Short mmCIF file of C-alpha atoms in Angstrom, two decimals:
data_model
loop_
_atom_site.label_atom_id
_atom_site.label_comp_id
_atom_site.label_asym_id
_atom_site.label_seq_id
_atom_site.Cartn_x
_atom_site.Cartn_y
_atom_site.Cartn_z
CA UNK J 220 -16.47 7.87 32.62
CA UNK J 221 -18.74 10.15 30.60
CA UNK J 222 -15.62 11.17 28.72
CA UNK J 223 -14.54 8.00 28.23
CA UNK J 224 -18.13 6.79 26.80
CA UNK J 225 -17.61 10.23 24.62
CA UNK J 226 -14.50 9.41 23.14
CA UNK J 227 -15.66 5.89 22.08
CA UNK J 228 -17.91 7.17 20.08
CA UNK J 229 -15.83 9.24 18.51
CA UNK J 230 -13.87 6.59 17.61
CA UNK J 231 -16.97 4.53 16.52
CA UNK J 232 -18.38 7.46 14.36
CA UNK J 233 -15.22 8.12 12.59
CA UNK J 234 -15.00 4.42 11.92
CA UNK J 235 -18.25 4.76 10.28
CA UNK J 236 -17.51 7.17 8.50
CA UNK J 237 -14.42 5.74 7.06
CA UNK J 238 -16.13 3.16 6.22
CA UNK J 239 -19.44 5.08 4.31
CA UNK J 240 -16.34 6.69 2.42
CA UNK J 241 -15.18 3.13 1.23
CA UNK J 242 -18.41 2.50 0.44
CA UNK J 243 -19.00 5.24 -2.28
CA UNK J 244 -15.87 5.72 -3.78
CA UNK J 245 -15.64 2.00 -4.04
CA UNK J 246 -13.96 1.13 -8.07
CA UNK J 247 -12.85 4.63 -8.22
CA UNK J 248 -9.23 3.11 -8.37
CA UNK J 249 -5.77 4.86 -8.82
CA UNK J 250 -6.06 3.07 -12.31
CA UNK J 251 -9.24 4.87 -12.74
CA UNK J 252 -7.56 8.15 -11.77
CA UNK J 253 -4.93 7.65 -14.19
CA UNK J 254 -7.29 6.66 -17.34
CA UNK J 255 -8.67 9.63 -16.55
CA UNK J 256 -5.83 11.89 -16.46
CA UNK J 257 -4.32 10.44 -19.85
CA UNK J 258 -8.13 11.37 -21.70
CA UNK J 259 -7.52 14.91 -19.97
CA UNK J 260 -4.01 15.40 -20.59
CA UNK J 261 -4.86 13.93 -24.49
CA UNK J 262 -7.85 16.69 -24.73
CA UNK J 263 -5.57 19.61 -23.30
CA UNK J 264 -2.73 18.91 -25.83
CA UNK J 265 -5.22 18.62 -28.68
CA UNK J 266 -6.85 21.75 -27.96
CA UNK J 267 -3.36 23.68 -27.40
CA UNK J 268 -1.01 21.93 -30.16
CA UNK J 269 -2.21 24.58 -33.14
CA UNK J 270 -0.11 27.37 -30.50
CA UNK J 271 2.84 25.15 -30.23
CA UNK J 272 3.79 25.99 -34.10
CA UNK J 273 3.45 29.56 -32.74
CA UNK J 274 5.37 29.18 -29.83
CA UNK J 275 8.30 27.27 -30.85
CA UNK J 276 8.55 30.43 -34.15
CA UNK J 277 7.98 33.26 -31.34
CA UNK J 278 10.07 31.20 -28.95
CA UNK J 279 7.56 30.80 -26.26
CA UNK J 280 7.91 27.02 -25.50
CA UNK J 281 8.20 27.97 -22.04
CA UNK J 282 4.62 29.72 -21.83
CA UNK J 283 3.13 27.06 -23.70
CA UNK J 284 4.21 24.35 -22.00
CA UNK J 285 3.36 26.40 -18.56
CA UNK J 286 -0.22 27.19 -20.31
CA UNK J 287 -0.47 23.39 -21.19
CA UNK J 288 0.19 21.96 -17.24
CA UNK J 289 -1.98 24.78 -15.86
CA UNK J 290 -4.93 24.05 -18.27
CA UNK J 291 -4.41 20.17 -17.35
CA UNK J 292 -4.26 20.56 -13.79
CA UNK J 293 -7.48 22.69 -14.07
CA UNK J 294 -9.17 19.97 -15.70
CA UNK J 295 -8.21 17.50 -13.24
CA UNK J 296 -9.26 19.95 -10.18
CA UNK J 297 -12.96 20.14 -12.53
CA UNK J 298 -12.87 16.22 -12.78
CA UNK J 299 -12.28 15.64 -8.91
CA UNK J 300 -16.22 16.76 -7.74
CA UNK J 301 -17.27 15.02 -10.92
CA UNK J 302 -15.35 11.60 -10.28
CA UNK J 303 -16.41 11.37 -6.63
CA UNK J 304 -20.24 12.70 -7.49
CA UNK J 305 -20.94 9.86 -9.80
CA UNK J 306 -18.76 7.41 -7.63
CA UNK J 307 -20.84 7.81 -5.09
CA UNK J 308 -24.37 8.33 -6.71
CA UNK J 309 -23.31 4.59 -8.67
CA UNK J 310 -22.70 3.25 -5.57
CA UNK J 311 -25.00 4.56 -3.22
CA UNK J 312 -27.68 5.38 -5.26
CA UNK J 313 -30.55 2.87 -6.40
CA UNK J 314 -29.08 0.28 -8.30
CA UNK J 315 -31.12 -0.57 -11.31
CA UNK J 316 -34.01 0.79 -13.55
CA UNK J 317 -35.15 4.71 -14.24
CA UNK J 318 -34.46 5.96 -10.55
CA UNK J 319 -30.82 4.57 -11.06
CA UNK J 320 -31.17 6.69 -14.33
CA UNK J 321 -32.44 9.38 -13.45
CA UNK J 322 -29.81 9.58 -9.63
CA UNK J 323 -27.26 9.39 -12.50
CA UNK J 324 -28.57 12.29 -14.60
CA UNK J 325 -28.29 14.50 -11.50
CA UNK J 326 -25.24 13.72 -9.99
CA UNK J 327 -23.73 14.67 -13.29
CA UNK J 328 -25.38 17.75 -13.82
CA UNK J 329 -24.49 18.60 -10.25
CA UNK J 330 -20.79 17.20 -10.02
CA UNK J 331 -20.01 19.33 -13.56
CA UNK J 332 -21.28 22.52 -12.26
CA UNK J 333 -19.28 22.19 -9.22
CA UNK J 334 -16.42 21.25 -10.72
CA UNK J 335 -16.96 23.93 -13.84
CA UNK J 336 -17.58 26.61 -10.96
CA UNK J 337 -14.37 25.53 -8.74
CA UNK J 338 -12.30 25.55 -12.16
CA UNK J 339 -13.33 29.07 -12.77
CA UNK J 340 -12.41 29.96 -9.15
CA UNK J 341 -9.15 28.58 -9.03
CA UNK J 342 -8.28 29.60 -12.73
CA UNK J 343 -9.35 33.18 -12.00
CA UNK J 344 -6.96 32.93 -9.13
CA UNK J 345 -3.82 31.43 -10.96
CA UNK J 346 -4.61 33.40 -13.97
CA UNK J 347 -6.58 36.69 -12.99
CA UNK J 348 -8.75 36.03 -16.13
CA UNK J 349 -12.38 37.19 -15.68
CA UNK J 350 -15.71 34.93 -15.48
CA UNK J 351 -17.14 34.42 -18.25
CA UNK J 352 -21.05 35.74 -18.30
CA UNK J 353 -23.24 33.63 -17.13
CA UNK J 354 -25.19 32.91 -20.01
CA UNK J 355 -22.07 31.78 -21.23
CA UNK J 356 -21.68 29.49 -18.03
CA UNK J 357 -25.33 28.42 -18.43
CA UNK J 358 -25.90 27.78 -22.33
CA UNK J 359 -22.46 26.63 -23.26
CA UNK J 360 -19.95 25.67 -20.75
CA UNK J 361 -21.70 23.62 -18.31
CA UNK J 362 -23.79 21.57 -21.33
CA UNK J 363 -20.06 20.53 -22.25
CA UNK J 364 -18.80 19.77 -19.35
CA UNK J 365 -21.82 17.85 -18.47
CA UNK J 366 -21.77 16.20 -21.66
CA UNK J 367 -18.11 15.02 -21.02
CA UNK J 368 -19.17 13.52 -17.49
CA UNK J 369 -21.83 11.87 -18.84
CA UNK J 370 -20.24 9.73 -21.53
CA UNK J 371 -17.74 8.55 -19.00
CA UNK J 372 -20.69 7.82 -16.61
CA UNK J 373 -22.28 5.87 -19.72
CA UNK J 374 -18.92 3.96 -20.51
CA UNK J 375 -18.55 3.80 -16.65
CA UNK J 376 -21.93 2.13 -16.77
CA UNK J 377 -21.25 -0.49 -19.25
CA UNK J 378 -18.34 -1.93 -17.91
CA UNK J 379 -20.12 -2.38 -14.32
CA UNK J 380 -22.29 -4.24 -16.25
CA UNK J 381 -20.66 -6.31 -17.95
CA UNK J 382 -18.22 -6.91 -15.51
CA UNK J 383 -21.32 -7.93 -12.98
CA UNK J 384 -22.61 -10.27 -16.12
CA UNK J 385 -18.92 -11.76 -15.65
CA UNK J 386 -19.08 -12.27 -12.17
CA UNK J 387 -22.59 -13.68 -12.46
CA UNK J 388 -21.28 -16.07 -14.52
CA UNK J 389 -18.42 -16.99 -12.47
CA UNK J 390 -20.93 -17.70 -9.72
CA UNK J 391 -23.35 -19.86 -11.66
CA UNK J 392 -20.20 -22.02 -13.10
CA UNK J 393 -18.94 -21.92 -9.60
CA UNK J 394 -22.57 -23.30 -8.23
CA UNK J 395 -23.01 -25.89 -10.90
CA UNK J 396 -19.75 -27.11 -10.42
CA UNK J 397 -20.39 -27.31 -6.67
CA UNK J 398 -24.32 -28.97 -7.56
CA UNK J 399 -22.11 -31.85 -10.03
CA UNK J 400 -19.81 -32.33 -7.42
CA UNK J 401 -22.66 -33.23 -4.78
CA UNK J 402 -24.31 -34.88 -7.59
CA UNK J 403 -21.42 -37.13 -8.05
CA UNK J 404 -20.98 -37.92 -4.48
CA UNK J 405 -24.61 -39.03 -3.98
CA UNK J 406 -24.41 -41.69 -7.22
CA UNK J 407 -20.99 -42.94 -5.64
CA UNK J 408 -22.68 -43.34 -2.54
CA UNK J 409 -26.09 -44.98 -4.30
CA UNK J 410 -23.87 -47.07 -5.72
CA UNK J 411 -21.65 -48.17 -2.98
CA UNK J 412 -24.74 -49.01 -1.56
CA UNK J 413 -25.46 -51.25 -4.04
CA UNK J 414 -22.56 -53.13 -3.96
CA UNK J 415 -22.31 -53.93 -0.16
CA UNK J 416 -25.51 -56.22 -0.04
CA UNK J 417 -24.30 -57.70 -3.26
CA UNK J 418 -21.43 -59.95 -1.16
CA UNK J 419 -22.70 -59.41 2.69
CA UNK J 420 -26.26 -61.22 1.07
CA UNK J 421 -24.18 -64.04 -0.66
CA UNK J 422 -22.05 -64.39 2.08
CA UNK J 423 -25.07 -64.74 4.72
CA UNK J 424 -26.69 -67.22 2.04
CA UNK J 425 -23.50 -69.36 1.84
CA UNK J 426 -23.30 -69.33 5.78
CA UNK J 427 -26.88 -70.73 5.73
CA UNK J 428 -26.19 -73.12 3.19
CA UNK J 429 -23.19 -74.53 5.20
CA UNK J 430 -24.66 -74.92 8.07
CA UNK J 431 -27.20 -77.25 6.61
CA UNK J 432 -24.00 -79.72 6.19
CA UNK J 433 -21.75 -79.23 9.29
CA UNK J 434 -22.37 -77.01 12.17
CA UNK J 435 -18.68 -76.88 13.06
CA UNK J 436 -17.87 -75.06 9.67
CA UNK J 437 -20.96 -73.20 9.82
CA UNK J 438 -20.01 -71.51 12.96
CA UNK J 439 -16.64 -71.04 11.55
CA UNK J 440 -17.70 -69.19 8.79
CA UNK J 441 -20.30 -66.66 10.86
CA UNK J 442 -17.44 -66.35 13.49
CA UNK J 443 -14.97 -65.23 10.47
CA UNK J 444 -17.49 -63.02 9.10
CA UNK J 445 -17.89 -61.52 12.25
CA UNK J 446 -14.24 -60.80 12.13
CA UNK J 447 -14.95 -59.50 8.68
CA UNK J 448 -18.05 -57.23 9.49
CA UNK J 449 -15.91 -55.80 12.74
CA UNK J 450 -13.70 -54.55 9.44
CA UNK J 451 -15.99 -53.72 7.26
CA UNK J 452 -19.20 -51.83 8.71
CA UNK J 453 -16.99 -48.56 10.06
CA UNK J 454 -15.27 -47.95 6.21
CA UNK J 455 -18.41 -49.00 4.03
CA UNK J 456 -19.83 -45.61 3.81
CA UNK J 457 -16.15 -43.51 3.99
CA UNK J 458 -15.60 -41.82 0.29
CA UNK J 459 -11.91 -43.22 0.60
CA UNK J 460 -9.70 -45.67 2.18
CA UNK J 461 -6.13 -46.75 1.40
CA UNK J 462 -4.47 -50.10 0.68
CA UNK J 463 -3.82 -51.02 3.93
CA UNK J 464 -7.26 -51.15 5.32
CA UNK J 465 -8.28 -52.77 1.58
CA UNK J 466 -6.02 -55.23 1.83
CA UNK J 467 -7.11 -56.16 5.57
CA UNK J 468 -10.98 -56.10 4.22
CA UNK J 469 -9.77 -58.07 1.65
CA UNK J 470 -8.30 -60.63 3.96
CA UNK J 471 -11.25 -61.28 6.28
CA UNK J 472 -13.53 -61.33 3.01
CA UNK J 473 -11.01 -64.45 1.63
CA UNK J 474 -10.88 -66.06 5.07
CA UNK J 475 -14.80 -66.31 5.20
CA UNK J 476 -14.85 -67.81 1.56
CA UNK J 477 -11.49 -70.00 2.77
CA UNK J 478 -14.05 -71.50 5.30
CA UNK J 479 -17.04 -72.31 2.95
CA UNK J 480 -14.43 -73.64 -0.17
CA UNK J 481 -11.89 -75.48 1.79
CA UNK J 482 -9.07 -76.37 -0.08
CA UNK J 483 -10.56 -74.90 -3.49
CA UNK J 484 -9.51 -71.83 -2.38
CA UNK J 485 -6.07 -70.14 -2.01
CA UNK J 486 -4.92 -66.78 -2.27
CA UNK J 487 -2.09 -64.12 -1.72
CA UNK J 488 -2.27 -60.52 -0.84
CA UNK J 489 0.94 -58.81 -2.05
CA UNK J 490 0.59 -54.80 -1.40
CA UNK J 491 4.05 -53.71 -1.11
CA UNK J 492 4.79 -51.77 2.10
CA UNK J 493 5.31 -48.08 0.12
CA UNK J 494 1.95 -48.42 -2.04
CA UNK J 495 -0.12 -49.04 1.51
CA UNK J 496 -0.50 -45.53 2.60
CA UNK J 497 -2.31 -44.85 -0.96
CA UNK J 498 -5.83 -43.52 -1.11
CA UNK J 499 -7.98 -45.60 -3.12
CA UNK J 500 -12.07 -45.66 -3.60
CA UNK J 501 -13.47 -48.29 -1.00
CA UNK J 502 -15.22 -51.97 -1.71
CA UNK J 503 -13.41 -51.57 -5.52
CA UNK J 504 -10.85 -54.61 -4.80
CA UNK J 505 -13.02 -56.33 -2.74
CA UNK J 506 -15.89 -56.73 -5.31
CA UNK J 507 -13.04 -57.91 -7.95
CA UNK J 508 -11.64 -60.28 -5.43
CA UNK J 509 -16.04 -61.73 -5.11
CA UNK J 510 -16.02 -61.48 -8.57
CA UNK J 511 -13.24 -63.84 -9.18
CA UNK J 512 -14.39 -65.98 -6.78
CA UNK J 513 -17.85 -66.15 -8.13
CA UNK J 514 -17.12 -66.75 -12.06
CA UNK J 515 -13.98 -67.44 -11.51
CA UNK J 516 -13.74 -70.23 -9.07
CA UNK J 517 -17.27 -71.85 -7.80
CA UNK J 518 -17.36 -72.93 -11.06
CA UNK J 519 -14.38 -74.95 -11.43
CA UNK J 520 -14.05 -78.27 -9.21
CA UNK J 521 -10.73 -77.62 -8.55
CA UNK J 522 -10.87 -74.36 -7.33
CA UNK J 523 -7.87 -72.17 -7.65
CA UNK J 524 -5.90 -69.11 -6.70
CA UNK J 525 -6.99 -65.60 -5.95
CA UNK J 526 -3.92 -63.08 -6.49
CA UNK J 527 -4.56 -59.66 -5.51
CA UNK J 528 -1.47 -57.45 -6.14
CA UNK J 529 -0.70 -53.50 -6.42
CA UNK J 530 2.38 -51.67 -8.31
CA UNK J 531 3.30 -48.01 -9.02
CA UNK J 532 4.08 -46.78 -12.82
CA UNK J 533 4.62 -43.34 -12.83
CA UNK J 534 1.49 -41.20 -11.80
CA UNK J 535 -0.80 -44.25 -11.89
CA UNK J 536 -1.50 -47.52 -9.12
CA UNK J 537 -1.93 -50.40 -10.71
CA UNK J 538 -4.17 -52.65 -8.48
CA UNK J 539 -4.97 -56.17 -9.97
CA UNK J 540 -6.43 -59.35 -8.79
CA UNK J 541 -6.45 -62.56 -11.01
CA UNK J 542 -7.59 -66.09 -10.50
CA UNK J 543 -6.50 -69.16 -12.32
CA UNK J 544 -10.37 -70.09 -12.11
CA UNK J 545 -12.56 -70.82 -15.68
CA UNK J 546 -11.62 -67.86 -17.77
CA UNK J 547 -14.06 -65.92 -19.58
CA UNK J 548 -17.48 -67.39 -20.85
CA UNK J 549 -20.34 -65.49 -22.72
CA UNK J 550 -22.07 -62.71 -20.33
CA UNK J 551 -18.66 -61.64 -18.39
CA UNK J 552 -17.55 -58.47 -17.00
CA UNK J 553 -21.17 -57.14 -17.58
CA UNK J 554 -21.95 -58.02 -14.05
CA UNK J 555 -23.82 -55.81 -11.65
CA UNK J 556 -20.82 -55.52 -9.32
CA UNK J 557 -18.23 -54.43 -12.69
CA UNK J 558 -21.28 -52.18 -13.95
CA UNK J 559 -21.08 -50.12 -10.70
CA UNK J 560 -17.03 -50.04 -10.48
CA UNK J 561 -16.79 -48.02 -13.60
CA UNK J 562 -20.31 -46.35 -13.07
CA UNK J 563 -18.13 -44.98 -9.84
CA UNK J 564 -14.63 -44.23 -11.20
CA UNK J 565 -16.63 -42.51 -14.29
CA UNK J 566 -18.10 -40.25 -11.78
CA UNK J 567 -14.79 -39.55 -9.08
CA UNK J 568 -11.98 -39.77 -11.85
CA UNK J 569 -13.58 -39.03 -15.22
CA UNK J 570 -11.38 -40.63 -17.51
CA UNK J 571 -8.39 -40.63 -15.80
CA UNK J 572 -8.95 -44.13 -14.62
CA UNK J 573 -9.86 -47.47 -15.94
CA UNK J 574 -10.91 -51.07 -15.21
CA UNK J 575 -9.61 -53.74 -17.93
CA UNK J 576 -10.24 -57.69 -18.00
CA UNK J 577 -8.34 -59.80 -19.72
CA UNK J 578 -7.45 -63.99 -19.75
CA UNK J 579 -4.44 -64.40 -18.54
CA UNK J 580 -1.92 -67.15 -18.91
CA UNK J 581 -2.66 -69.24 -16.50
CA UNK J 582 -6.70 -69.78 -17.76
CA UNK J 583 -8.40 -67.47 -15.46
CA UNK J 584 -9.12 -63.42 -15.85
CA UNK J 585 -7.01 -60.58 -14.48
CA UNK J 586 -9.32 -57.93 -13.64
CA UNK J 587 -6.74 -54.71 -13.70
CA UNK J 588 -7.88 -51.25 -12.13
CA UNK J 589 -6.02 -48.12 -12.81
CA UNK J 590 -6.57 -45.34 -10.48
CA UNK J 591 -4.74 -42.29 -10.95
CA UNK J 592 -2.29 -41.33 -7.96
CA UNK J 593 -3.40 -37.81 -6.18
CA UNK J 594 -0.59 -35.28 -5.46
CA UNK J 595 1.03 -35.15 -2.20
CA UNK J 596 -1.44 -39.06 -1.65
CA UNK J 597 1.47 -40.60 0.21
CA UNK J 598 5.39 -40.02 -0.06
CA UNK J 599 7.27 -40.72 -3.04
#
């Protein structure tokens, strides 16, 4: 058992440590590696193309290239304890202000003497060459090296920050949007709450009114709202709805009015059966359908017809009711209930969508909304 317990923590520790490892060398990348070896490999030829004029007269191409690769892979054996040093001190070490500064300013001190002092080790190996004295080490070779690591830690630096200033950003736009979003949700909501006491109060207030003249059609009408509020109430506060469920709101809504105006009022529901599965913003139709009964209708002693009809044109539904009621007078479509239909598509569909009223041909208004048709809303 013991040995058991003893080899899960093994396992455990090593996890650990795999994991600390990820931790500091985090952003020291393979692309990283390799910017780093083309500055190196750039430096070494630099430093060694004067001999190549040499070479190439003494024919010695072979030595120089051979002293070329050996001086490069020296470098890059130098740059290894510098590269993981500063990795790690960047990532470990405090993250902002003069301790960050000052962690910095001895990790590369420290990484380029270990990696100076490993280069000499393995370069006296490959090469049998002597150290240099170490006055030489101290006052001139380390200062250089150190000086190298530390303008790539500086550049290093800079692009952390500016890459966290990016990312910063990202996450503010991505927060605001997120913030507008909500934003926009509670107005729809606000006003979608304005809207539904708009008809349920008229509604109640014309049930009142007709019971005052005949109980019999009074209790008609409260029975079909009834029928209507069994409809309504569960979809009043959903952020969509489709045409189907519309069109049966819109139904129950015309049957209560069909009670109060008698034979004044007629109307037709025509939602084709492969636009019914479309989402569409609740209460919109229905408030056009009130509103063309209101201005439309009441005030005409005839009455009329109430046409409420839907039709696909490309990437846009085309929803439109009209009424053969009074037409336009001064004051319309600057009612509350049109104010908060385009207050709401403003806010859900920018300007992708529109409401337009216009007379139409048989003396009453066509009130046309244009919602734009979301990908994948229903099958094509």
């Amino acid at each position: 058992m013991s040995t058991q317990l003893d080899g899960a923590r093994g396992v455990a520790a090593a996890i650990g440590g795999v994991q600390a490892c990820r931790r500091a060398l985090a952003g020291l990348t393979p692309q990283v590696v390799a910017i780093v070896a083309v500055l190196l490999f750039a430096r070494v030829t630099g430093a060694t193309v004067e001999n190549l004029v040499v070479a190439a007269h003494d024919n010695r191409l072979g030595d120089w290239f051979k002293s070329l690769f050996v001086s490069f892979g020296l470098l890059l054996l130098m740059a290894v304890p510098m590269l993981i040093g500063v990795t790690a001190t960047a990532n470990l070490g405090p993250r902002r202000g003069l301790p960050r500064f000052a962690s910095l300013v001895v990790a590369v001190l420290a990484s380029s003497l270990s990696g100076l002092l490993l280069r000499m080790v393995v370069g006296n190996r490959l090469l049998l060459d002597g150290a240099p004295p170490l006055h030489i080490i101290l006052t001139y070779l380390w200062p250089r090296y150190a000086l190298l690591c530390g303008m790539m830690t500086i550049a290093a630096e800079f692009y952390r920050r500016e890459i966290a200033s990016v990312e910063a950003m990202q996450r503010a736009e991505l927060e605001k949007a997120a913030l507008e979003r909500e934003m926009a949700e509670a107005r729809l909501q606000g006003l979608q709450a304005q809207i539904e006491p708009h008809f349920l109060f008229n509604t109640l207030a014309n049930v009142r009114r007709l019971y005052d003249k005949s109980h019999r059609a009074g209790a008609a009408m409260l029975d079909n709202l009834m029928r209507y509020l069994e409809v309504a109430l569960p979809r009043m506060r959903e952020n969509t709805t489709t045409l189907e469920r519309d069109s049966e709101l819109i139904e129950a809504f015309l049957r209560v009015q069909q009670v109060r105006m008698g034979p004044r009022l007629a109307f037709s529901v025509d939602i084709p059966a492969a636009l019914r599965a479309y989402p569409v913003p609740p209460m919109m139709l229905l408030t056009l359908v009130e509103n063309a009964i209101k201005h439309g209708l009441n005030p005409s002693l005839s009455g009329g017809l109430v046409r409420v009809s839907a039709r696909r044109e490309g990437e846009r539904l085309i929803l439109s009711v009209a009424d053969t009621g009074v037409g336009f007078s001064p004051g319309s479509g600057v009612g509350t209930g049109l104010a908060n239909i385009r207050a709401r598509l403003a806010a859900q569909f920018d300007d992708r969508a529109d409401l337009a009223l216009a007379n139409n041909e048989l003396g009453g208004v066509t009130a046309t909304l244009t919602l734009p048709i979301a990908s994948g809303a229903a099958a094509r």
